[in-house]
């Protein structure tokens, strides 16, 4: 049985203005095991990226942003660590591939200098050793001419090249956990496939755990073992990747799957989920998906359901699976799928 690497419990992220307070993430809990790839999927604005930023402690430290709960990584609660200790973890034991490499890379520093920075800070190597390790990593991520690339600036590279540079920066210190936030956004299909293959190969080589944030269910099917489906700041379904596609439970998950085009079916128009994600300051009183749900009942409008286990390894936040007014097994009974069940 694989050991838990990261365990997030009851994470709540709120933003406060002079007029009101908005809760972007409402008490989500999840874990990532060693060597496991976990995916978070959902529409834009559901809280995926902000959850990853809370793990990295990259949300602004101010009275207007509050993060509650606990995020345990290797026995330490990340949220309680002083910034000096967090700097030793960030970019070293936990790394992140950001959504847009062009805005994430510094435009005034060369590629080589930006990759070397992590090595010089965390590995305490000489500059010559850092240069050699940088060249080696660039070759691993498929850069054919690393000697010239290290002297170039981000604007001189294509989107696919910049994404490979981001992956090299994230993996240069061999982290225990890699957070990939939409790593294939704005890339064409061919480059997307190459990037996913690269991440998979490096994971198998280093044993790194991955938290993959995406809205692309095709990427989920190809990369992940276990999935969290998020809607309006809450986890509405959690299961292994096979069950997500074969036996989805939550109406929102069903709607997402129905909106994906299928090669073996000809349709004049793809299905879509009516309505929009509610604003953070105007969340419904009951189930947050109820205004858009074709299965909504009166109880859905007035009471928000809990995330409960409906079968082994499968949890859902929906009144359709209520049993006699009582919830099913506690969420803690959810386990990770065995590797042979996913392949």
Tab-separated table of C-alpha atoms in Angstrom:
chain	number	residue	atom	x	y	z
A	1	UNK	CA	0.000	0.000	0.000
A	2	UNK	CA	1.380	3.393	-1.012
A	3	UNK	CA	2.065	5.961	1.696
A	4	UNK	CA	0.336	9.354	1.696
A	5	UNK	CA	2.645	12.086	0.474
A	6	UNK	CA	0.235	15.005	0.771
A	7	UNK	CA	-2.939	15.154	2.850
A	8	UNK	CA	-5.173	18.228	2.585
A	9	UNK	CA	-8.020	18.494	5.080
A	10	UNK	CA	-10.965	20.908	5.049
A	11	UNK	CA	-9.276	23.593	2.931
A	12	UNK	CA	-11.229	26.837	2.821
A	13	UNK	CA	-9.980	29.853	0.865
A	14	UNK	CA	-11.731	33.203	1.268
A	15	UNK	CA	-11.182	36.692	-0.116
A	16	UNK	CA	-12.433	39.763	1.693
A	17	UNK	CA	-13.209	43.213	0.335
A	18	UNK	CA	-14.568	46.280	2.076
A	19	UNK	CA	-18.086	45.355	0.970
A	20	UNK	CA	-18.212	41.563	1.225
A	21	UNK	CA	-16.409	38.233	1.602
A	22	UNK	CA	-16.212	35.598	-1.133
A	23	UNK	CA	-15.302	31.956	-0.504
A	24	UNK	CA	-13.455	30.479	-3.494
A	25	UNK	CA	-12.850	27.009	-1.996
A	26	UNK	CA	-15.270	25.570	0.555
A	27	UNK	CA	-13.762	22.885	2.749
A	28	UNK	CA	-12.264	20.418	0.279
A	29	UNK	CA	-10.222	17.404	1.413
A	30	UNK	CA	-8.034	15.066	-0.626
A	31	UNK	CA	-4.760	13.184	-0.517
A	32	UNK	CA	-2.008	12.169	-2.929
A	33	UNK	CA	-0.027	8.971	-2.457
A	34	UNK	CA	3.622	8.452	-3.327
A	35	UNK	CA	4.036	7.812	-7.047
A	36	UNK	CA	0.363	8.581	-7.770
A	37	UNK	CA	-1.164	10.886	-10.373
A	38	UNK	CA	-4.316	12.635	-9.141
A	39	UNK	CA	-6.387	14.862	-11.410
A	40	UNK	CA	-8.628	17.814	-10.565
A	41	UNK	CA	-11.180	18.659	-13.254
A	42	UNK	CA	-13.953	21.210	-13.580
A	43	UNK	CA	-15.018	24.390	-15.347
A	44	UNK	CA	-13.025	27.603	-15.149
A	45	UNK	CA	-13.650	29.321	-11.823
A	46	UNK	CA	-14.384	26.167	-9.822
A	47	UNK	CA	-11.295	26.543	-7.582
A	48	UNK	CA	-8.760	24.196	-9.222
A	49	UNK	CA	-5.831	26.569	-9.657
A	50	UNK	CA	-6.341	28.427	-6.395
A	51	UNK	CA	-6.203	25.100	-4.566
A	52	UNK	CA	-2.806	24.390	-6.124
A	53	UNK	CA	-1.566	27.866	-5.188
A	54	UNK	CA	-2.530	27.202	-1.570
A	55	UNK	CA	-0.352	24.060	-1.585
A	56	UNK	CA	2.582	26.122	-2.858
A	57	UNK	CA	1.788	28.932	-0.386
A	58	UNK	CA	1.687	31.408	-3.285
A	59	UNK	CA	-1.540	33.164	-2.321
A	60	UNK	CA	-0.986	36.734	-1.086
A	61	UNK	CA	-0.307	36.970	2.630
A	62	UNK	CA	-2.743	39.695	3.634
A	63	UNK	CA	-5.845	40.274	5.769
A	64	UNK	CA	-7.875	40.086	2.559
A	65	UNK	CA	-6.942	36.478	1.773
A	66	UNK	CA	-7.511	33.712	4.327
A	67	UNK	CA	-6.602	30.013	3.988
A	68	UNK	CA	-7.998	27.650	6.626
A	69	UNK	CA	-7.562	23.933	7.233
A	70	UNK	CA	-4.367	21.888	7.022
A	71	UNK	CA	-2.084	20.637	4.239
A	72	UNK	CA	0.306	18.012	5.525
A	73	UNK	CA	3.313	17.241	3.345
A	74	UNK	CA	5.863	14.755	4.700
A	75	UNK	CA	4.495	15.153	8.241
A	76	UNK	CA	4.625	18.984	8.194
A	77	UNK	CA	1.597	21.263	7.951
A	78	UNK	CA	2.571	23.564	5.099
A	79	UNK	CA	0.192	26.287	6.256
A	80	UNK	CA	1.970	26.564	9.634
A	81	UNK	CA	5.560	26.656	8.364
A	82	UNK	CA	7.520	29.913	8.497
A	83	UNK	CA	8.311	31.378	5.080
A	84	UNK	CA	12.015	30.492	5.400
A	85	UNK	CA	11.169	26.785	5.698
A	86	UNK	CA	8.551	27.012	2.945
A	87	UNK	CA	11.196	28.377	0.579
A	88	UNK	CA	13.177	25.190	1.148
A	89	UNK	CA	10.154	23.151	0.026
A	90	UNK	CA	8.875	25.326	-2.828
A	91	UNK	CA	10.709	24.517	-6.058
A	92	UNK	CA	12.635	21.758	-4.299
A	93	UNK	CA	10.360	19.065	-2.832
A	94	UNK	CA	7.189	20.535	-4.379
A	95	UNK	CA	7.376	22.089	-7.833
A	96	UNK	CA	4.772	23.551	-10.151
A	97	UNK	CA	4.270	23.861	-13.899
A	98	UNK	CA	2.229	27.023	-14.335
A	99	UNK	CA	-0.567	27.483	-16.838
A	100	UNK	CA	1.081	30.059	-19.106
A	101	UNK	CA	4.852	29.590	-19.529
A	102	UNK	CA	5.325	32.915	-21.323
A	103	UNK	CA	4.082	34.917	-18.322
A	104	UNK	CA	5.670	32.535	-15.790
A	105	UNK	CA	9.188	32.788	-17.214
A	106	UNK	CA	11.125	35.974	-16.493
A	107	UNK	CA	11.549	37.874	-19.788
A	108	UNK	CA	14.816	39.599	-18.784
A	109	UNK	CA	16.806	36.489	-17.787
A	110	UNK	CA	18.152	33.777	-20.050
A	111	UNK	CA	16.746	30.262	-19.915
A	112	UNK	CA	19.960	28.888	-18.418
A	113	UNK	CA	20.014	31.433	-15.601
A	114	UNK	CA	16.394	30.702	-14.659
A	115	UNK	CA	16.922	26.935	-14.467
A	116	UNK	CA	20.248	27.286	-12.657
A	117	UNK	CA	18.641	29.418	-9.938
A	118	UNK	CA	16.795	26.470	-8.368
A	119	UNK	CA	19.936	24.328	-8.322
A	120	UNK	CA	22.112	27.038	-6.804
A	121	UNK	CA	19.496	27.743	-4.117
A	122	UNK	CA	18.464	24.214	-3.136
A	123	UNK	CA	21.313	21.903	-4.114
A	124	UNK	CA	24.268	24.121	-3.112
A	125	UNK	CA	26.234	23.094	-6.205
A	126	UNK	CA	28.856	25.131	-8.034
A	127	UNK	CA	27.881	27.157	-11.084
A	128	UNK	CA	29.742	24.719	-13.344
A	129	UNK	CA	27.851	21.776	-11.838
A	130	UNK	CA	24.565	23.670	-12.196
A	131	UNK	CA	25.291	24.324	-15.868
A	132	UNK	CA	26.014	20.643	-16.478
A	133	UNK	CA	22.837	19.511	-14.701
A	134	UNK	CA	20.813	22.081	-16.639
A	135	UNK	CA	22.153	20.763	-19.952
A	136	UNK	CA	21.318	17.205	-18.899
A	137	UNK	CA	17.749	18.118	-17.922
A	138	UNK	CA	17.154	20.062	-21.143
A	139	UNK	CA	18.136	16.990	-23.125
A	140	UNK	CA	15.757	14.864	-21.041
A	141	UNK	CA	12.842	17.154	-21.875
A	142	UNK	CA	13.579	16.902	-25.586
A	143	UNK	CA	15.581	20.093	-26.241
A	144	UNK	CA	17.917	19.180	-29.102
A	145	UNK	CA	20.324	22.136	-28.847
A	146	UNK	CA	20.640	22.960	-25.110
A	147	UNK	CA	23.982	24.764	-25.572
A	148	UNK	CA	22.288	27.565	-27.503
A	149	UNK	CA	18.883	27.447	-25.749
A	150	UNK	CA	20.422	28.307	-22.356
A	151	UNK	CA	21.610	31.612	-23.836
A	152	UNK	CA	18.219	32.561	-25.271
A	153	UNK	CA	15.277	34.442	-23.737
A	154	UNK	CA	11.695	33.148	-23.369
A	155	UNK	CA	10.287	35.311	-26.182
A	156	UNK	CA	12.680	33.629	-28.643
A	157	UNK	CA	11.114	30.185	-28.101
A	158	UNK	CA	7.906	28.586	-29.339
A	159	UNK	CA	5.041	27.674	-26.996
A	160	UNK	CA	6.013	24.010	-26.943
A	161	UNK	CA	9.655	24.859	-26.202
A	162	UNK	CA	8.669	27.185	-23.364
A	163	UNK	CA	6.506	24.457	-21.859
A	164	UNK	CA	9.448	22.038	-21.977
A	165	UNK	CA	11.575	24.678	-20.239
A	166	UNK	CA	8.921	24.966	-17.499
A	167	UNK	CA	8.973	21.191	-17.043
A	168	UNK	CA	12.781	21.233	-16.839
A	169	UNK	CA	12.665	23.966	-14.180
A	170	UNK	CA	10.046	22.074	-12.188
A	171	UNK	CA	11.938	18.754	-12.242
A	172	UNK	CA	15.539	19.950	-11.983
A	173	UNK	CA	15.608	19.376	-8.203
A	174	UNK	CA	13.768	16.009	-8.464
A	175	UNK	CA	10.697	17.004	-6.401
A	176	UNK	CA	8.523	14.568	-4.505
A	177	UNK	CA	5.371	16.286	-5.809
A	178	UNK	CA	4.800	17.980	-9.151
A	179	UNK	CA	1.755	20.236	-9.584
A	180	UNK	CA	0.871	20.648	-13.265
A	181	UNK	CA	-1.686	23.423	-13.799
A	182	UNK	CA	-3.130	23.072	-17.321
A	183	UNK	CA	0.281	22.026	-18.727
A	184	UNK	CA	-1.048	21.670	-22.302
A	185	UNK	CA	-3.183	24.825	-22.554
A	186	UNK	CA	-2.853	26.703	-25.882
A	187	UNK	CA	-0.677	23.955	-27.401
A	188	UNK	CA	-1.633	22.163	-30.598
A	189	UNK	CA	-2.600	18.490	-30.421
A	190	UNK	CA	0.789	17.154	-31.548
A	191	UNK	CA	2.783	19.197	-29.013
A	192	UNK	CA	0.215	18.371	-26.312
A	193	UNK	CA	0.762	14.656	-26.855
A	194	UNK	CA	4.547	15.109	-26.686
A	195	UNK	CA	4.313	17.084	-23.428
A	196	UNK	CA	2.071	14.462	-21.795
A	197	UNK	CA	4.385	11.655	-22.915
A	198	UNK	CA	7.323	13.589	-21.479
A	199	UNK	CA	5.635	14.112	-18.085
A	200	UNK	CA	4.690	10.420	-17.951
A	201	UNK	CA	8.232	9.254	-18.797
A	202	UNK	CA	9.833	11.543	-16.218
A	203	UNK	CA	7.316	10.384	-13.590
A	204	UNK	CA	8.197	6.740	-14.236
A	205	UNK	CA	11.896	7.573	-14.078
A	206	UNK	CA	11.826	9.608	-10.849
A	207	UNK	CA	8.725	8.249	-9.037
A	208	UNK	CA	7.371	11.785	-8.616
A	209	UNK	CA	3.737	12.166	-7.543
A	210	UNK	CA	1.642	14.450	-9.768
A	211	UNK	CA	-1.344	16.685	-9.122
A	212	UNK	CA	-2.742	17.398	-12.599
A	213	UNK	CA	-5.172	20.297	-12.940
A	214	UNK	CA	-7.111	20.361	-16.204
A	215	UNK	CA	-10.485	20.800	-17.870
A	216	UNK	CA	-9.587	18.304	-20.612
A	217	UNK	CA	-11.137	14.909	-19.911
A	218	UNK	CA	-8.961	13.348	-22.602
A	219	UNK	CA	-5.858	14.327	-20.626
A	220	UNK	CA	-7.466	12.890	-17.487
A	221	UNK	CA	-8.116	9.541	-19.189
A	222	UNK	CA	-4.538	9.349	-20.407
A	223	UNK	CA	-2.645	10.501	-17.318
A	224	UNK	CA	-4.546	10.049	-14.044
A	225	UNK	CA	-5.274	7.233	-11.601
A	226	UNK	CA	-7.737	9.047	-9.351
A	227	UNK	CA	-9.963	12.047	-10.081
A	228	UNK	CA	-11.521	14.902	-8.108
A	229	UNK	CA	-14.372	16.684	-9.887
A	230	UNK	CA	-14.804	20.235	-8.570
A	231	UNK	CA	-17.733	22.602	-8.937
A	232	UNK	CA	-18.130	26.058	-7.376
A	233	UNK	CA	-15.365	25.508	-4.821
A	234	UNK	CA	-16.439	22.018	-3.704
A	235	UNK	CA	-15.490	18.454	-4.611
A	236	UNK	CA	-18.669	16.921	-6.039
A	237	UNK	CA	-17.239	13.534	-7.023
A	238	UNK	CA	-14.105	11.525	-6.260
A	239	UNK	CA	-13.241	8.192	-7.816
A	240	UNK	CA	-10.704	6.257	-9.887
A	241	UNK	CA	-10.321	7.136	-13.564
A	242	UNK	CA	-12.058	3.997	-14.860
A	243	UNK	CA	-15.180	4.553	-12.747
A	244	UNK	CA	-15.323	8.214	-13.767
A	245	UNK	CA	-15.839	7.291	-17.421
A	246	UNK	CA	-17.712	4.006	-16.984
A	247	UNK	CA	-19.996	4.846	-14.052
A	248	UNK	CA	-20.176	8.612	-13.316
A	249	UNK	CA	-22.581	9.477	-10.507
A	250	UNK	CA	-22.914	13.229	-10.067
A	251	UNK	CA	-25.122	15.019	-12.652
A	252	UNK	CA	-22.334	17.555	-13.176
A	253	UNK	CA	-19.835	14.810	-14.050
A	254	UNK	CA	-22.376	13.250	-16.400
A	255	UNK	CA	-22.850	16.646	-18.066
A	256	UNK	CA	-19.106	17.104	-18.543
A	257	UNK	CA	-18.763	13.673	-20.143
A	258	UNK	CA	-21.749	14.245	-22.432
A	259	UNK	CA	-20.172	17.448	-23.745
A	260	UNK	CA	-17.123	15.569	-25.055
A	261	UNK	CA	-17.297	14.651	-28.778
A	262	UNK	CA	-17.069	10.919	-29.548
A	263	UNK	CA	-15.478	9.494	-32.670
A	264	UNK	CA	-18.040	6.700	-33.077
A	265	UNK	CA	-21.106	8.953	-32.831
A	266	UNK	CA	-22.361	11.593	-35.259
A	267	UNK	CA	-24.359	14.406	-33.690
A	268	UNK	CA	-25.477	17.741	-35.097
A	269	UNK	CA	-24.865	19.536	-31.799
A	270	UNK	CA	-22.890	18.641	-28.682
A	271	UNK	CA	-24.720	18.613	-25.367
A	272	UNK	CA	-23.961	21.405	-22.932
A	273	UNK	CA	-24.746	22.171	-19.317
A	274	UNK	CA	-27.230	25.077	-19.172
A	275	UNK	CA	-26.486	28.132	-17.074
A	276	UNK	CA	-23.229	29.328	-15.547
A	277	UNK	CA	-21.114	28.768	-12.446
A	278	UNK	CA	-22.587	31.043	-9.724
A	279	UNK	CA	-20.540	34.073	-8.594
A	280	UNK	CA	-18.530	33.507	-5.414
A	281	UNK	CA	-20.606	36.050	-3.524
A	282	UNK	CA	-23.945	34.557	-4.638
A	283	UNK	CA	-23.703	30.840	-3.949
A	284	UNK	CA	-27.056	28.980	-3.764
A	285	UNK	CA	-28.325	28.033	-0.316
A	286	UNK	CA	-28.644	24.335	-1.161
A	287	UNK	CA	-26.704	22.271	-3.679
A	288	UNK	CA	-24.550	24.621	-5.708
A	289	UNK	CA	-25.281	22.740	-8.918
A	290	UNK	CA	-29.057	22.654	-8.378
A	291	UNK	CA	-29.902	25.693	-10.582
A	292	UNK	CA	-28.290	23.918	-13.554
A	293	UNK	CA	-29.275	20.331	-12.723
A	294	UNK	CA	-32.027	18.441	-14.567
A	295	UNK	CA	-32.321	16.034	-11.604
A	296	UNK	CA	-32.829	18.730	-8.966
A	297	UNK	CA	-35.421	18.091	-6.247
A	298	UNK	CA	-36.948	20.432	-3.673
A	299	UNK	CA	-34.409	19.284	-1.088
A	300	UNK	CA	-31.570	20.249	-3.440
A	301	UNK	CA	-32.716	23.882	-3.375
A	302	UNK	CA	-32.720	24.193	0.419
A	303	UNK	CA	-30.015	21.793	1.707
A	304	UNK	CA	-26.419	21.329	0.592
A	305	UNK	CA	-25.480	17.597	0.468
A	306	UNK	CA	-22.322	16.179	2.023
A	307	UNK	CA	-19.609	14.290	0.120
A	308	UNK	CA	-20.324	10.636	1.011
A	309	UNK	CA	-19.062	7.252	-0.083
A	310	UNK	CA	-21.607	5.485	-2.296
A	311	UNK	CA	-19.374	2.474	-2.969
A	312	UNK	CA	-15.782	1.508	-2.241
A	313	UNK	CA	-13.466	4.112	-3.747
A	314	UNK	CA	-16.284	6.299	-5.050
A	315	UNK	CA	-17.710	9.392	-3.315
A	316	UNK	CA	-20.375	11.813	-4.507
A	317	UNK	CA	-21.992	15.032	-3.234
A	318	UNK	CA	-25.624	14.558	-4.323
A	319	UNK	CA	-29.030	13.947	-2.698
A	320	UNK	CA	-29.757	11.275	-5.335
A	321	UNK	CA	-27.607	8.896	-3.292
A	322	UNK	CA	-29.099	9.630	0.121
A	323	UNK	CA	-30.228	6.567	2.089
A	324	UNK	CA	-33.157	7.174	4.419
A	325	UNK	CA	-31.984	10.656	5.304
A	326	UNK	CA	-28.611	9.397	6.547
A	327	UNK	CA	-25.274	9.597	4.770
A	328	UNK	CA	-23.393	6.477	3.763
A	329	UNK	CA	-19.910	5.489	4.909
A	330	UNK	CA	-17.484	8.233	6.024
A	331	UNK	CA	-15.335	9.761	3.315
A	332	UNK	CA	-12.123	8.478	4.938
A	333	UNK	CA	-12.875	4.984	3.640
A	334	UNK	CA	-12.100	6.059	0.082
A	335	UNK	CA	-8.909	4.414	-1.160
A	336	UNK	CA	-6.730	4.745	-4.226
A	337	UNK	CA	-7.269	2.279	-7.077
A	338	UNK	CA	-4.699	-0.425	-7.591
A	339	UNK	CA	-2.395	0.226	-10.566
A	340	UNK	CA	-3.668	-2.872	-12.385
A	341	UNK	CA	-7.220	-1.549	-12.108
A	342	UNK	CA	-6.291	1.661	-13.885
A	343	UNK	CA	-4.194	0.243	-16.719
